[in-house]
PDB file of C-alpha atoms in Angstrom:
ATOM      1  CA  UNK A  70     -25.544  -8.255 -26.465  1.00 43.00           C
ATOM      2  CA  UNK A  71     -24.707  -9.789 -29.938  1.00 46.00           C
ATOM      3  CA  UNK A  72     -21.418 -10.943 -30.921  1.00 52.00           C
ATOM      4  CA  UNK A  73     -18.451  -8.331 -32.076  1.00 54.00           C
ATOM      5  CA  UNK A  74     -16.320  -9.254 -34.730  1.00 61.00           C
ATOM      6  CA  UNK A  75     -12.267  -8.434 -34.758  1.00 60.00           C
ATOM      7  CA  UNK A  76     -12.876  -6.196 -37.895  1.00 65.00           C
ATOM      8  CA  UNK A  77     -15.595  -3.621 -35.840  1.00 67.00           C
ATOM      9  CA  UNK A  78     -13.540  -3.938 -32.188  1.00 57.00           C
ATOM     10  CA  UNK A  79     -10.781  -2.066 -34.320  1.00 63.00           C
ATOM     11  CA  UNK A  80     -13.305   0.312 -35.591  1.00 70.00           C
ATOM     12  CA  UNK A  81     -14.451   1.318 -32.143  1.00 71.00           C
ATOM     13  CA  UNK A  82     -12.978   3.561 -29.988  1.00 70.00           C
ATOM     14  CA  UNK A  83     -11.401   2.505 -26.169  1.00 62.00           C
ATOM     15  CA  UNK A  84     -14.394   3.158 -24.508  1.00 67.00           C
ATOM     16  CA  UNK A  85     -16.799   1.600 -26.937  1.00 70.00           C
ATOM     17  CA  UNK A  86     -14.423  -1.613 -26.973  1.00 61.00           C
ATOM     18  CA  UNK A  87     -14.484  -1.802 -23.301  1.00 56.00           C
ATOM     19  CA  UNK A  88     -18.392  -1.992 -23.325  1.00 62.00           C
ATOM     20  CA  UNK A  89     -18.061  -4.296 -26.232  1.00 59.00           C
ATOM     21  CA  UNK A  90     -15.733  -6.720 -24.173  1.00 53.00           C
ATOM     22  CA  UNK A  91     -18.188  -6.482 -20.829  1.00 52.00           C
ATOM     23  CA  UNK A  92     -15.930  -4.960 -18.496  1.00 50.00           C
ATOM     24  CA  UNK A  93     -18.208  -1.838 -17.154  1.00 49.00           C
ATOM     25  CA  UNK A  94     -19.958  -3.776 -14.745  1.00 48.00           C
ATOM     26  CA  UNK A  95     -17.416  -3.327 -12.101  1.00 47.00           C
ATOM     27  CA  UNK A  96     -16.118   0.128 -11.789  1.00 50.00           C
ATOM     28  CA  UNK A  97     -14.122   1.470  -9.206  1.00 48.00           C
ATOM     29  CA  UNK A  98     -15.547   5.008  -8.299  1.00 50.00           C
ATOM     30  CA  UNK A  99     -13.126   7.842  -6.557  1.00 49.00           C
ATOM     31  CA  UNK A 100     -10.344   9.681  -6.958  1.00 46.00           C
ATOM     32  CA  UNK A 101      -8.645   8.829 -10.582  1.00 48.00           C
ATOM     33  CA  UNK A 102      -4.661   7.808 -10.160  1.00 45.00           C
ATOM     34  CA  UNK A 103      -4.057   9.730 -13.006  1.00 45.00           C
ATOM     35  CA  UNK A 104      -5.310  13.392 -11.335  1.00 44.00           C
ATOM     36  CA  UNK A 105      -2.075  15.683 -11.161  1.00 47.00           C
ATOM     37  CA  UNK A 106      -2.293  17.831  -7.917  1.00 48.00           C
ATOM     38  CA  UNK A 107      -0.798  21.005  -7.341  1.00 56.00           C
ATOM     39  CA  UNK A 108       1.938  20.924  -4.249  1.00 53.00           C
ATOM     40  CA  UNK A 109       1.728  24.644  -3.487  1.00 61.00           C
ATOM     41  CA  UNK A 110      -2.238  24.483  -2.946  1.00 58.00           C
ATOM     42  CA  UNK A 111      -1.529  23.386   0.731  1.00 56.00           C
ATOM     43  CA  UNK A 112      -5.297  23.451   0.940  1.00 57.00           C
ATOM     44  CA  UNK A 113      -5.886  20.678  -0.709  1.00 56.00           C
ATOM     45  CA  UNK A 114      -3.487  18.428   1.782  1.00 64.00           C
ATOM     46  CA  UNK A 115      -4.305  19.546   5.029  1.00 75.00           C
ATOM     47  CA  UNK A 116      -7.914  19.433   7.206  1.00 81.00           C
ATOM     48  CA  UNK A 117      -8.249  22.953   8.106  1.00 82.00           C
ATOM     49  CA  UNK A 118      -8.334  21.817  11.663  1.00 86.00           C
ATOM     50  CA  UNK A 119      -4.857  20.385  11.915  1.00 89.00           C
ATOM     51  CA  UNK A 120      -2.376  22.211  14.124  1.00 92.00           C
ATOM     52  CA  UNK A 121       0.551  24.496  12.674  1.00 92.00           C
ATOM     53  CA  UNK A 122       3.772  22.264  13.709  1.00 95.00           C
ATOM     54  CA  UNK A 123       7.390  22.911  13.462  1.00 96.00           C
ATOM     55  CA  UNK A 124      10.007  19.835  12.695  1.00 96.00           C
ATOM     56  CA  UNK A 125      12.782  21.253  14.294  1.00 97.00           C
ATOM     57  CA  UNK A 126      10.710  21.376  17.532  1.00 97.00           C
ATOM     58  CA  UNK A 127      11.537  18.130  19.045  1.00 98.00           C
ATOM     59  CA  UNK A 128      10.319  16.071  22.627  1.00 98.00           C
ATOM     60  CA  UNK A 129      10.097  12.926  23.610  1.00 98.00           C
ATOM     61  CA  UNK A 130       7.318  10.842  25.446  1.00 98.00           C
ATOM     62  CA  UNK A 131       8.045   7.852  27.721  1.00 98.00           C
ATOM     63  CA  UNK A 132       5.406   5.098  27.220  1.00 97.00           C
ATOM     64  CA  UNK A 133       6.160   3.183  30.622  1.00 96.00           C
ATOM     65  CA  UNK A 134       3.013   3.841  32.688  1.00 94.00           C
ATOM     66  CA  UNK A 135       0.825   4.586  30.203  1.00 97.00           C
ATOM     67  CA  UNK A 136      -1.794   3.189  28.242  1.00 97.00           C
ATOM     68  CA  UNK A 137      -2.050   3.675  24.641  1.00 97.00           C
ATOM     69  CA  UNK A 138      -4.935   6.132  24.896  1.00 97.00           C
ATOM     70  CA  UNK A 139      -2.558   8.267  26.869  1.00 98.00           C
ATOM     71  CA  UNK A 140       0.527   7.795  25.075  1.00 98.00           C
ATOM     72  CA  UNK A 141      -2.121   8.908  21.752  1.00 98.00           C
ATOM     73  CA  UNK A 142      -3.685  11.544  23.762  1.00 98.00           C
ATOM     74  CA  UNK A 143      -0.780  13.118  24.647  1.00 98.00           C
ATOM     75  CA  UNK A 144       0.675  12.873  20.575  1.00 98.00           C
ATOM     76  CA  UNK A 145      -2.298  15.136  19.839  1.00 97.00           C
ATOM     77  CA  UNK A 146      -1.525  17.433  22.432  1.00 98.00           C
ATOM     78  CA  UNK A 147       1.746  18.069  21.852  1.00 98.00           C
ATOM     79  CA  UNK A 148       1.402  18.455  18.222  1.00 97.00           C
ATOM     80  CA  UNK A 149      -1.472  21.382  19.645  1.00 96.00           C
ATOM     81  CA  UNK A 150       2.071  23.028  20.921  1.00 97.00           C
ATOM     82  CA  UNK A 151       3.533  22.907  17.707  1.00 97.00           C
ATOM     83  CA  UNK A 152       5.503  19.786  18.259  1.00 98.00           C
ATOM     84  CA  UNK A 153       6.472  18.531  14.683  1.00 97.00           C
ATOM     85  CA  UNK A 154       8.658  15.918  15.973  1.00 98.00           C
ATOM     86  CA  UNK A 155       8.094  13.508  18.777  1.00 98.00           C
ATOM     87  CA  UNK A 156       9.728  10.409  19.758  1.00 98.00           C
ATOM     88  CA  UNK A 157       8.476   7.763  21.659  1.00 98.00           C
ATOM     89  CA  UNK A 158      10.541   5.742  23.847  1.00 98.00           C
ATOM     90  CA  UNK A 159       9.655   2.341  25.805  1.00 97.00           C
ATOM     91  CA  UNK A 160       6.718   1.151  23.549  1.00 97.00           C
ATOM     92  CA  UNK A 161       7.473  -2.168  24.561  1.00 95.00           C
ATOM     93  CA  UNK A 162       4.976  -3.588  22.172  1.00 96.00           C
ATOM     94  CA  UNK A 163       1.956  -1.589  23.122  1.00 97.00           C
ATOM     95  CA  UNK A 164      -0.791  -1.812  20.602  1.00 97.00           C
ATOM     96  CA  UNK A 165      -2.857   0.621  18.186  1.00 97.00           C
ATOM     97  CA  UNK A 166       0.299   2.915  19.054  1.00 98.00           C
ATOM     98  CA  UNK A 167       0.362   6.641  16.834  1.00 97.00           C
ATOM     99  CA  UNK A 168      -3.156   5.622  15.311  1.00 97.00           C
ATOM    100  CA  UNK A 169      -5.584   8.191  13.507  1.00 96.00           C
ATOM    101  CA  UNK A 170      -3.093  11.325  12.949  1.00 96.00           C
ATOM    102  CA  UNK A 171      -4.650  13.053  10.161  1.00 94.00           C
ATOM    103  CA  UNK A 172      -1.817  16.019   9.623  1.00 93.00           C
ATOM    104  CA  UNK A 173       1.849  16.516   9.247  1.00 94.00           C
ATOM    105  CA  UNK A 174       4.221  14.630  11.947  1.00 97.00           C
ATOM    106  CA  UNK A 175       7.783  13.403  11.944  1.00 98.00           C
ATOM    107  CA  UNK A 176       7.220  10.679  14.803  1.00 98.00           C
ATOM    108  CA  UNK A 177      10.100   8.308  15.746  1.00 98.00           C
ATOM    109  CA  UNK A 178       9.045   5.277  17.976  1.00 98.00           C
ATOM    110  CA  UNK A 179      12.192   3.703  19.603  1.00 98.00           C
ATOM    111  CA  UNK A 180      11.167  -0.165  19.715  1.00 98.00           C
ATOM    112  CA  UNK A 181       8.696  -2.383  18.697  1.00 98.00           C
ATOM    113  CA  UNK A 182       4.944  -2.166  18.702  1.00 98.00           C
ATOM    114  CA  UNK A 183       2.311  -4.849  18.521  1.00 97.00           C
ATOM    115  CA  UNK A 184      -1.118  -4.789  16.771  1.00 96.00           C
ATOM    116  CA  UNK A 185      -2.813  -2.144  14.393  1.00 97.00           C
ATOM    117  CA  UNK A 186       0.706   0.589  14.876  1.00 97.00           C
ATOM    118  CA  UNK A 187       0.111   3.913  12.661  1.00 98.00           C
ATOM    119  CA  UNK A 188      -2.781   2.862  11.272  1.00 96.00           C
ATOM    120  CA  UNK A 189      -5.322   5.172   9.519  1.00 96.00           C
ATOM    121  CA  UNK A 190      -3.239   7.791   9.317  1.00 97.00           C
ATOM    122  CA  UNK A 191      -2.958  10.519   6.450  1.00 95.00           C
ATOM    123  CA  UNK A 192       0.230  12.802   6.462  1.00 93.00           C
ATOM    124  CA  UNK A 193       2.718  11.928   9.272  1.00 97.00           C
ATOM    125  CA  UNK A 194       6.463  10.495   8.303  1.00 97.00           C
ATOM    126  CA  UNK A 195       7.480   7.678  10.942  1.00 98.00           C
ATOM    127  CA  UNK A 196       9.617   5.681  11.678  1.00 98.00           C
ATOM    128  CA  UNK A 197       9.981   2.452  14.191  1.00 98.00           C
ATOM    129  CA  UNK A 198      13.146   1.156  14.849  1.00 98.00           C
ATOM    130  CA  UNK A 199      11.994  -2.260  15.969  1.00 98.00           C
ATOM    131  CA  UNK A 200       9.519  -4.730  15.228  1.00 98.00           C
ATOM    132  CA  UNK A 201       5.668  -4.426  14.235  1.00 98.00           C
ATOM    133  CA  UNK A 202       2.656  -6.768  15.124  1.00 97.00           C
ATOM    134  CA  UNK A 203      -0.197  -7.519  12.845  1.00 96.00           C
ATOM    135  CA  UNK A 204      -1.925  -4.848  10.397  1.00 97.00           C
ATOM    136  CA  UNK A 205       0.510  -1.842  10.775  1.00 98.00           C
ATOM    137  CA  UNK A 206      -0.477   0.814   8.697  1.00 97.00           C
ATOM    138  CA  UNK A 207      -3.804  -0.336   8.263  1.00 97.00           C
ATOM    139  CA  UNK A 208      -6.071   1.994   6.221  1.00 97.00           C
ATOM    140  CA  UNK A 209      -3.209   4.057   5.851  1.00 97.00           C
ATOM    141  CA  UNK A 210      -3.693   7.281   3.432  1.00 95.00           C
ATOM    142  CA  UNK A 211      -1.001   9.260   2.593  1.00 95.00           C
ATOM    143  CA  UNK A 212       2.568   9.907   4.437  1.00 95.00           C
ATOM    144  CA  UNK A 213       5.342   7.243   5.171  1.00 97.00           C
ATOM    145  CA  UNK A 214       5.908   4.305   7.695  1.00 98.00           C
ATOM    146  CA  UNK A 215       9.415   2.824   7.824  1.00 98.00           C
ATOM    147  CA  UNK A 216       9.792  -0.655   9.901  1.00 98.00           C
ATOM    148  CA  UNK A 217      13.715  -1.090  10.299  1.00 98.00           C
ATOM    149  CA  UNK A 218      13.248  -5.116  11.095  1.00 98.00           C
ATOM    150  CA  UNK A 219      10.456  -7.583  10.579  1.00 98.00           C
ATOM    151  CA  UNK A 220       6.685  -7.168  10.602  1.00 98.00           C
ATOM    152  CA  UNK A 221       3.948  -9.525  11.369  1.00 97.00           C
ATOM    153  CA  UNK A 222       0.693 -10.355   9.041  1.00 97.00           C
ATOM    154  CA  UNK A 223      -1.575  -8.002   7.170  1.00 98.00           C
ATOM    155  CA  UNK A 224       1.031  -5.637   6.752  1.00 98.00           C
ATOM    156  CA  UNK A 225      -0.242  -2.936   4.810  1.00 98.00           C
ATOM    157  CA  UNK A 226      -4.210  -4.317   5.535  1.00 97.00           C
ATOM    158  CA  UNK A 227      -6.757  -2.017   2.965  1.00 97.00           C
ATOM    159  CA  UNK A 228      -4.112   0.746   2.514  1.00 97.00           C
ATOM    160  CA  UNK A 229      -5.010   3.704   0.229  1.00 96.00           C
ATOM    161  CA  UNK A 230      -1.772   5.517   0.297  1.00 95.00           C
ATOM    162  CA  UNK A 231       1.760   6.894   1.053  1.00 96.00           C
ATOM    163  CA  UNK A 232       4.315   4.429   1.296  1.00 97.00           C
ATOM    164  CA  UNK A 233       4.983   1.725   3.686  1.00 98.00           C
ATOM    165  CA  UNK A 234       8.068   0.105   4.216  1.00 98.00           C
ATOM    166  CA  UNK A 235       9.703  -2.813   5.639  1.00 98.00           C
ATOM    167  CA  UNK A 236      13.412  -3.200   5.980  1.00 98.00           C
ATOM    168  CA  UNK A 237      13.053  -6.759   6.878  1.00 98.00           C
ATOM    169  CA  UNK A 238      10.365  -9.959   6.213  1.00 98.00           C
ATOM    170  CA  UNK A 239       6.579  -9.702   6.800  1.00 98.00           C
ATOM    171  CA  UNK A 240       3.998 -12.456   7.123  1.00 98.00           C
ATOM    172  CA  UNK A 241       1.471 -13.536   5.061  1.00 97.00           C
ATOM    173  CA  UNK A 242      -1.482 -11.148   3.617  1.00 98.00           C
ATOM    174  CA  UNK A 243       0.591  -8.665   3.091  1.00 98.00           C
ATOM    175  CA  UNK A 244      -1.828  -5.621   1.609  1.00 98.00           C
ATOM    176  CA  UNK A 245      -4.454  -7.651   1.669  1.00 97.00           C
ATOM    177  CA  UNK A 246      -7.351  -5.611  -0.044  1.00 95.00           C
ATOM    178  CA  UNK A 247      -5.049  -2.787  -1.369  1.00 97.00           C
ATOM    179  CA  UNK A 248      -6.190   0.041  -2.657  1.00 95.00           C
ATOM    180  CA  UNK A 249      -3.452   2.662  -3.349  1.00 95.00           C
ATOM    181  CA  UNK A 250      -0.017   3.350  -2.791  1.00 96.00           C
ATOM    182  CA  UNK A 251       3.258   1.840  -2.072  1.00 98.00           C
ATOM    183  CA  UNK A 252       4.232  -1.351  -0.216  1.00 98.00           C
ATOM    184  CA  UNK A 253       7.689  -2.105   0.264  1.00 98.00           C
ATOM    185  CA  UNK A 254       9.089  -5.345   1.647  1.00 98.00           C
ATOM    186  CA  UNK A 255      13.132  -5.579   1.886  1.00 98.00           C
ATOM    187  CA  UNK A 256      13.118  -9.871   2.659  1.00 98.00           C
ATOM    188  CA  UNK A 257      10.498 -12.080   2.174  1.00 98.00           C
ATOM    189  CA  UNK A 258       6.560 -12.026   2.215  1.00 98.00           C
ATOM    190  CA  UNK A 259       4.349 -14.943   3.362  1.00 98.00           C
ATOM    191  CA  UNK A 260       1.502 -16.764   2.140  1.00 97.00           C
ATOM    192  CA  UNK A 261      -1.419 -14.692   0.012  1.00 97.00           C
ATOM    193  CA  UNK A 262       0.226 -11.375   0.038  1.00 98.00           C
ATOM    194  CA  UNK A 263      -1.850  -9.036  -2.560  1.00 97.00           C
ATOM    195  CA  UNK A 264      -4.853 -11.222  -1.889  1.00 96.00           C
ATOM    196  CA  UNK A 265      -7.715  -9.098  -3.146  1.00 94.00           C
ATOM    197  CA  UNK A 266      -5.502  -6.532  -4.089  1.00 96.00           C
ATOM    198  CA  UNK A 267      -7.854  -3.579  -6.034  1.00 93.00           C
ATOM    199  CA  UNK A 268      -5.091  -0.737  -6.720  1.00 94.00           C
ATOM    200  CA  UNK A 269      -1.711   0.500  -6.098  1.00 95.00           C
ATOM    201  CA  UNK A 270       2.056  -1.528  -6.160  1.00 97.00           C
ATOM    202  CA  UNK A 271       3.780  -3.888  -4.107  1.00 98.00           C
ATOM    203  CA  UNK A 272       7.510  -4.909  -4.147  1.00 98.00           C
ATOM    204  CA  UNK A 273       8.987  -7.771  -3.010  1.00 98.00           C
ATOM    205  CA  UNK A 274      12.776  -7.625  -2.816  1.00 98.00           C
ATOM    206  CA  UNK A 275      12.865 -10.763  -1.445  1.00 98.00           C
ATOM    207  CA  UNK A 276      10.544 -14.445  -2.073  1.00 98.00           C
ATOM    208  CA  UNK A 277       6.812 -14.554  -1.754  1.00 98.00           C
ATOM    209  CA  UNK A 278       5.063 -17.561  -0.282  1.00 98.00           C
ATOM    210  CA  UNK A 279       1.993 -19.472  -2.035  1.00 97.00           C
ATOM    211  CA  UNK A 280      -1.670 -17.612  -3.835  1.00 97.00           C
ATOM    212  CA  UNK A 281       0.549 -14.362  -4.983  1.00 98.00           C
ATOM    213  CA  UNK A 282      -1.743 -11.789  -5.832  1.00 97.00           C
ATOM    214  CA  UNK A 283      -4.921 -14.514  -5.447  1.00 95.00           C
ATOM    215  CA  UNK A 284      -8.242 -12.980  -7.105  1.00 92.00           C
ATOM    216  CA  UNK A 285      -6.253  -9.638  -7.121  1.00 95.00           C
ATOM    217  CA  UNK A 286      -8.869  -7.117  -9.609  1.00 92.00           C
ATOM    218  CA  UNK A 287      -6.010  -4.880 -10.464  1.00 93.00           C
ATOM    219  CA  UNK A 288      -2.493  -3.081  -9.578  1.00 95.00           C
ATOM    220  CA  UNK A 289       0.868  -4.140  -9.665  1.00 97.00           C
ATOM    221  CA  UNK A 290       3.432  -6.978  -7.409  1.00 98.00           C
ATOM    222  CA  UNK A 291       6.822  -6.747  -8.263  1.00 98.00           C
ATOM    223  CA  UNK A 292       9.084  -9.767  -6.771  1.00 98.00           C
ATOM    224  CA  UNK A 293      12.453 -10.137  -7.095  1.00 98.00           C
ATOM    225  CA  UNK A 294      13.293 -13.764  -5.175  1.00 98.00           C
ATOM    226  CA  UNK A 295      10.855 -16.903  -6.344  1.00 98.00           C
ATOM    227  CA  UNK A 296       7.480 -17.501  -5.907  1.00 98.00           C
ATOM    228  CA  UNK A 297       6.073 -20.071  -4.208  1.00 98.00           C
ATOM    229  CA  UNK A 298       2.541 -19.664  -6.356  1.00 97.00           C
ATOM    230  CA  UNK A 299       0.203 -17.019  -8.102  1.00 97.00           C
ATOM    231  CA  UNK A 300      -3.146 -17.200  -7.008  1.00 95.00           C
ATOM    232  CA  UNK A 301      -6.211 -17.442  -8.874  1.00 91.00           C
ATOM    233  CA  UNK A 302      -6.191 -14.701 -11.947  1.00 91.00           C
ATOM    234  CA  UNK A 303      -2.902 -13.554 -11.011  1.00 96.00           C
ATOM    235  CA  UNK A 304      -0.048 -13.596 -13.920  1.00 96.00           C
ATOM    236  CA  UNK A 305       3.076 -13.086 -15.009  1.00 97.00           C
ATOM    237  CA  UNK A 306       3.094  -9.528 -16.933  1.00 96.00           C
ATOM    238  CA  UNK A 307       6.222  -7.920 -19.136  1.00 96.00           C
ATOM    239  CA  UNK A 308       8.598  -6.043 -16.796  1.00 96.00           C
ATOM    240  CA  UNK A 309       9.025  -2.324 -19.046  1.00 95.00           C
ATOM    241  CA  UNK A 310      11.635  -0.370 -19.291  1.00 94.00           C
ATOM    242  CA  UNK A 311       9.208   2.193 -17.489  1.00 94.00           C
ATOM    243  CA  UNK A 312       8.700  -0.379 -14.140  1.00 95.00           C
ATOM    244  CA  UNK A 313      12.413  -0.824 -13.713  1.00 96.00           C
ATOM    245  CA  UNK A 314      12.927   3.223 -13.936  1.00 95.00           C
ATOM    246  CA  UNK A 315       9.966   3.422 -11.140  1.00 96.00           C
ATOM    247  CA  UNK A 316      11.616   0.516  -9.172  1.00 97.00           C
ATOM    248  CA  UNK A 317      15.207   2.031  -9.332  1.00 97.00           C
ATOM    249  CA  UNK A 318      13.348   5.505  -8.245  1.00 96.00           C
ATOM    250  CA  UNK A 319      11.358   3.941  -4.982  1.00 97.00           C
ATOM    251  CA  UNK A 320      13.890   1.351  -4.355  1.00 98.00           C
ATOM    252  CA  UNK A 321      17.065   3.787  -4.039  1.00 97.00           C
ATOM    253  CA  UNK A 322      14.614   6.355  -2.215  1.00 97.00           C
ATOM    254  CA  UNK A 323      14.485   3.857   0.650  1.00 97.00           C
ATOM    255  CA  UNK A 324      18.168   1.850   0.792  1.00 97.00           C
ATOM    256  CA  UNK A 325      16.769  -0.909  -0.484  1.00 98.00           C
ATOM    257  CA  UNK A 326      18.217  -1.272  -4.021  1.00 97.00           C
ATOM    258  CA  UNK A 327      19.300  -4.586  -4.914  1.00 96.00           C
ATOM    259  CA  UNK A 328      23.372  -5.096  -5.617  1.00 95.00           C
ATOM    260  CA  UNK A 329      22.405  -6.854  -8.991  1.00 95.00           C
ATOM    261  CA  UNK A 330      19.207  -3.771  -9.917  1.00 96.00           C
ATOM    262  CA  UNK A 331      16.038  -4.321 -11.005  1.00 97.00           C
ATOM    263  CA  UNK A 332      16.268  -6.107 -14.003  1.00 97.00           C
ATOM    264  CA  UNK A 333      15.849  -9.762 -12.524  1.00 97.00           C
ATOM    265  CA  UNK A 334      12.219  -8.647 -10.531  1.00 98.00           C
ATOM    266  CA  UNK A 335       8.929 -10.725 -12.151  1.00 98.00           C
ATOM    267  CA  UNK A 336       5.601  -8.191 -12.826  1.00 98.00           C
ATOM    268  CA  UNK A 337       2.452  -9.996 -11.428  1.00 98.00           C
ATOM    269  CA  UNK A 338      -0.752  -8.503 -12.594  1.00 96.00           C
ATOM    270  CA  UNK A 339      -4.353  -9.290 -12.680  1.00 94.00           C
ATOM    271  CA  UNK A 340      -5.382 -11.543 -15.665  1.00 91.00           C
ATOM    272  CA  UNK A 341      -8.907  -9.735 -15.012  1.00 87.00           C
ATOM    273  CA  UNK A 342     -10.851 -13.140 -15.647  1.00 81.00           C
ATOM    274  CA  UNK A 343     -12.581 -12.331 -12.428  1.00 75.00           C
ATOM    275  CA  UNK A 344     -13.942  -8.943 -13.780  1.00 70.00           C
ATOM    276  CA  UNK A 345     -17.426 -10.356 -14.695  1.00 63.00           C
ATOM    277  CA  UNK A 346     -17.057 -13.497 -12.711  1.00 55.00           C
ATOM    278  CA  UNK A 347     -20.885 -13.449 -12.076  1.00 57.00           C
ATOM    279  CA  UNK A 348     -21.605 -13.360 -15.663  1.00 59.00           C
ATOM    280  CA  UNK A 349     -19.910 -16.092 -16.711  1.00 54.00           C
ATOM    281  CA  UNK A 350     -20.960 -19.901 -17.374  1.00 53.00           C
ATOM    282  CA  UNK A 351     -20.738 -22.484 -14.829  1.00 59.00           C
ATOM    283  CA  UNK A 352     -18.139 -24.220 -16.848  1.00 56.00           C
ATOM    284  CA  UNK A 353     -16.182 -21.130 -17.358  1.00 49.00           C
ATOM    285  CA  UNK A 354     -15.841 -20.451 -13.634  1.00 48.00           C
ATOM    286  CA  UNK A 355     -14.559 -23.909 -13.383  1.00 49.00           C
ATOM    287  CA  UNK A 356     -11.750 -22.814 -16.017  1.00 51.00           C
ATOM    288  CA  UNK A 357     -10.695 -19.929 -13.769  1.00 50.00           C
ATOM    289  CA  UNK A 358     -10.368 -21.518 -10.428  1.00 52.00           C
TER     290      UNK A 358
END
């Protein structure tokens, strides 16, 4: 495509510049972020198979004995009795615990779990008191996950929405491949957290270890300790008047609003060098890594 000169860019409108400038080539297809939804059309937030349940109905399951397909098993069926709140006691670090619920749940699990806890899931409100292996809330859609101490690595793996929340630390690749929603960490996060990060935001109360945000293609990582290092195309971004509003908003939603506010976090965003990566000279790659 020829050359565009300053004078015409201003001429064109946003989505002719955007052509102008290359960046088509790679769009992300889906739901917009920007789509407004109506609360009162239930219908468009619940399968039509999912079972009526009522919060103030309340049990408890005991995990000793079982294996996590019964301990799931028996989730499912109790929610098919209208059980909108269950609590699990004894997990003692059972795997793939509370995985795949697809409707409206208030589930409390009393411990810690171990790999792949509440992931894919897309409605439920939980809450584990302990600890959480690798990859909790994995492919996680909508709903809320709240960790009260530390979590292992991948936290947040591919999510697409909802929040997820850690009181304490996490490890390293935390929401690796994001690509929606809320991920928030109340101490530190380790190496190559937001590593191919696509959409959504994550917050950082705490420090973040090396490759921040490395080859991220967009979203938002809000930190509010040091930074080790900012991956490749990741950088530094003005923190608005709008982020700090959001940040007070999410932060003071979930107890974990800094003494000293908002003010101090840093804004990492993608530079978006990496956009047409494939297009670009051999020399010009070089630049960017």
């Amino acid at each position: 495509m020829a050359s565009v000169t300053d004078a015409e860019l201003k001429e064109m409108t946003q989505e002719e510049r955007v052509k102008a400038l290359g960046m088509t080539t790679e769009q992300l297809t889906g739901k917009s972020m920007y789509i407004e939804f109506d609360p009162d059309a239930t219908e468009r937030f619940e399968y039509p198979w999912a079972p009526s349940v009522d919060f103030n109905k309340r049990t408890e399951v005991d995990c000793d004995g079982k294996t996590t397909t019964e301990v799931n098993n028996q989730i499912r069926a109790l929610m098919a009795e209208g059980y909108g709140t269950i609590v699990l006691q004894n997990p003692r670090g059972m795997h793939s615990l509370g995985v795949g619920i697809l409707s409206k749940l208030n589930l409390i699990i009393d411990g810690s779990t171990g790999y792949f806890s509440t992931g894919l899931i897309d409605g439920p409100n939980v809450r584990i008191t302990g600890r959480v292996g690798w990859s909790c809330g994995e492919n996680m859609m909508a709903g809320t996950v709240v960790v009260e101490k530390n979590a292992g690595s991948t936290f947040g793996a591919a999510i697409r929405g909802g929040d997820l929340v850690c009181r304490g630390s996490v490890g390293s690749r935390t929401g690796i491949d994001m690509k929606g929603g809320t991920i928030l960490v109340g101490g530190d996060t380790g190496a190559l957290s937001g590593f191919m990060m696509q959409r959504g935001r994550m917050v950082v109360c705490g420090n973040a270890g090396k490759n921040l945000g490395d080859s991220m293609y967009d979203g938002t990582i809000y930190v509010g300790g040091e930074i080790q290092s900012c991956g490749v195309d990741a950088v530094e971004a003005e923190l608005t008047d709008l982020d700090k509003a959001w940040l007070t908003r999410k932060l003071t939603q979930y107890g974990l609003m800094p003494d000293k506010g908002v003010d101090h976090f840093t804004k990492i965003v993608a530079g978006k060098q990496l956009w047409n990566y494939d297009n670009l000279e051999p020399n010009e790659k070089k630049l960017i890594l």
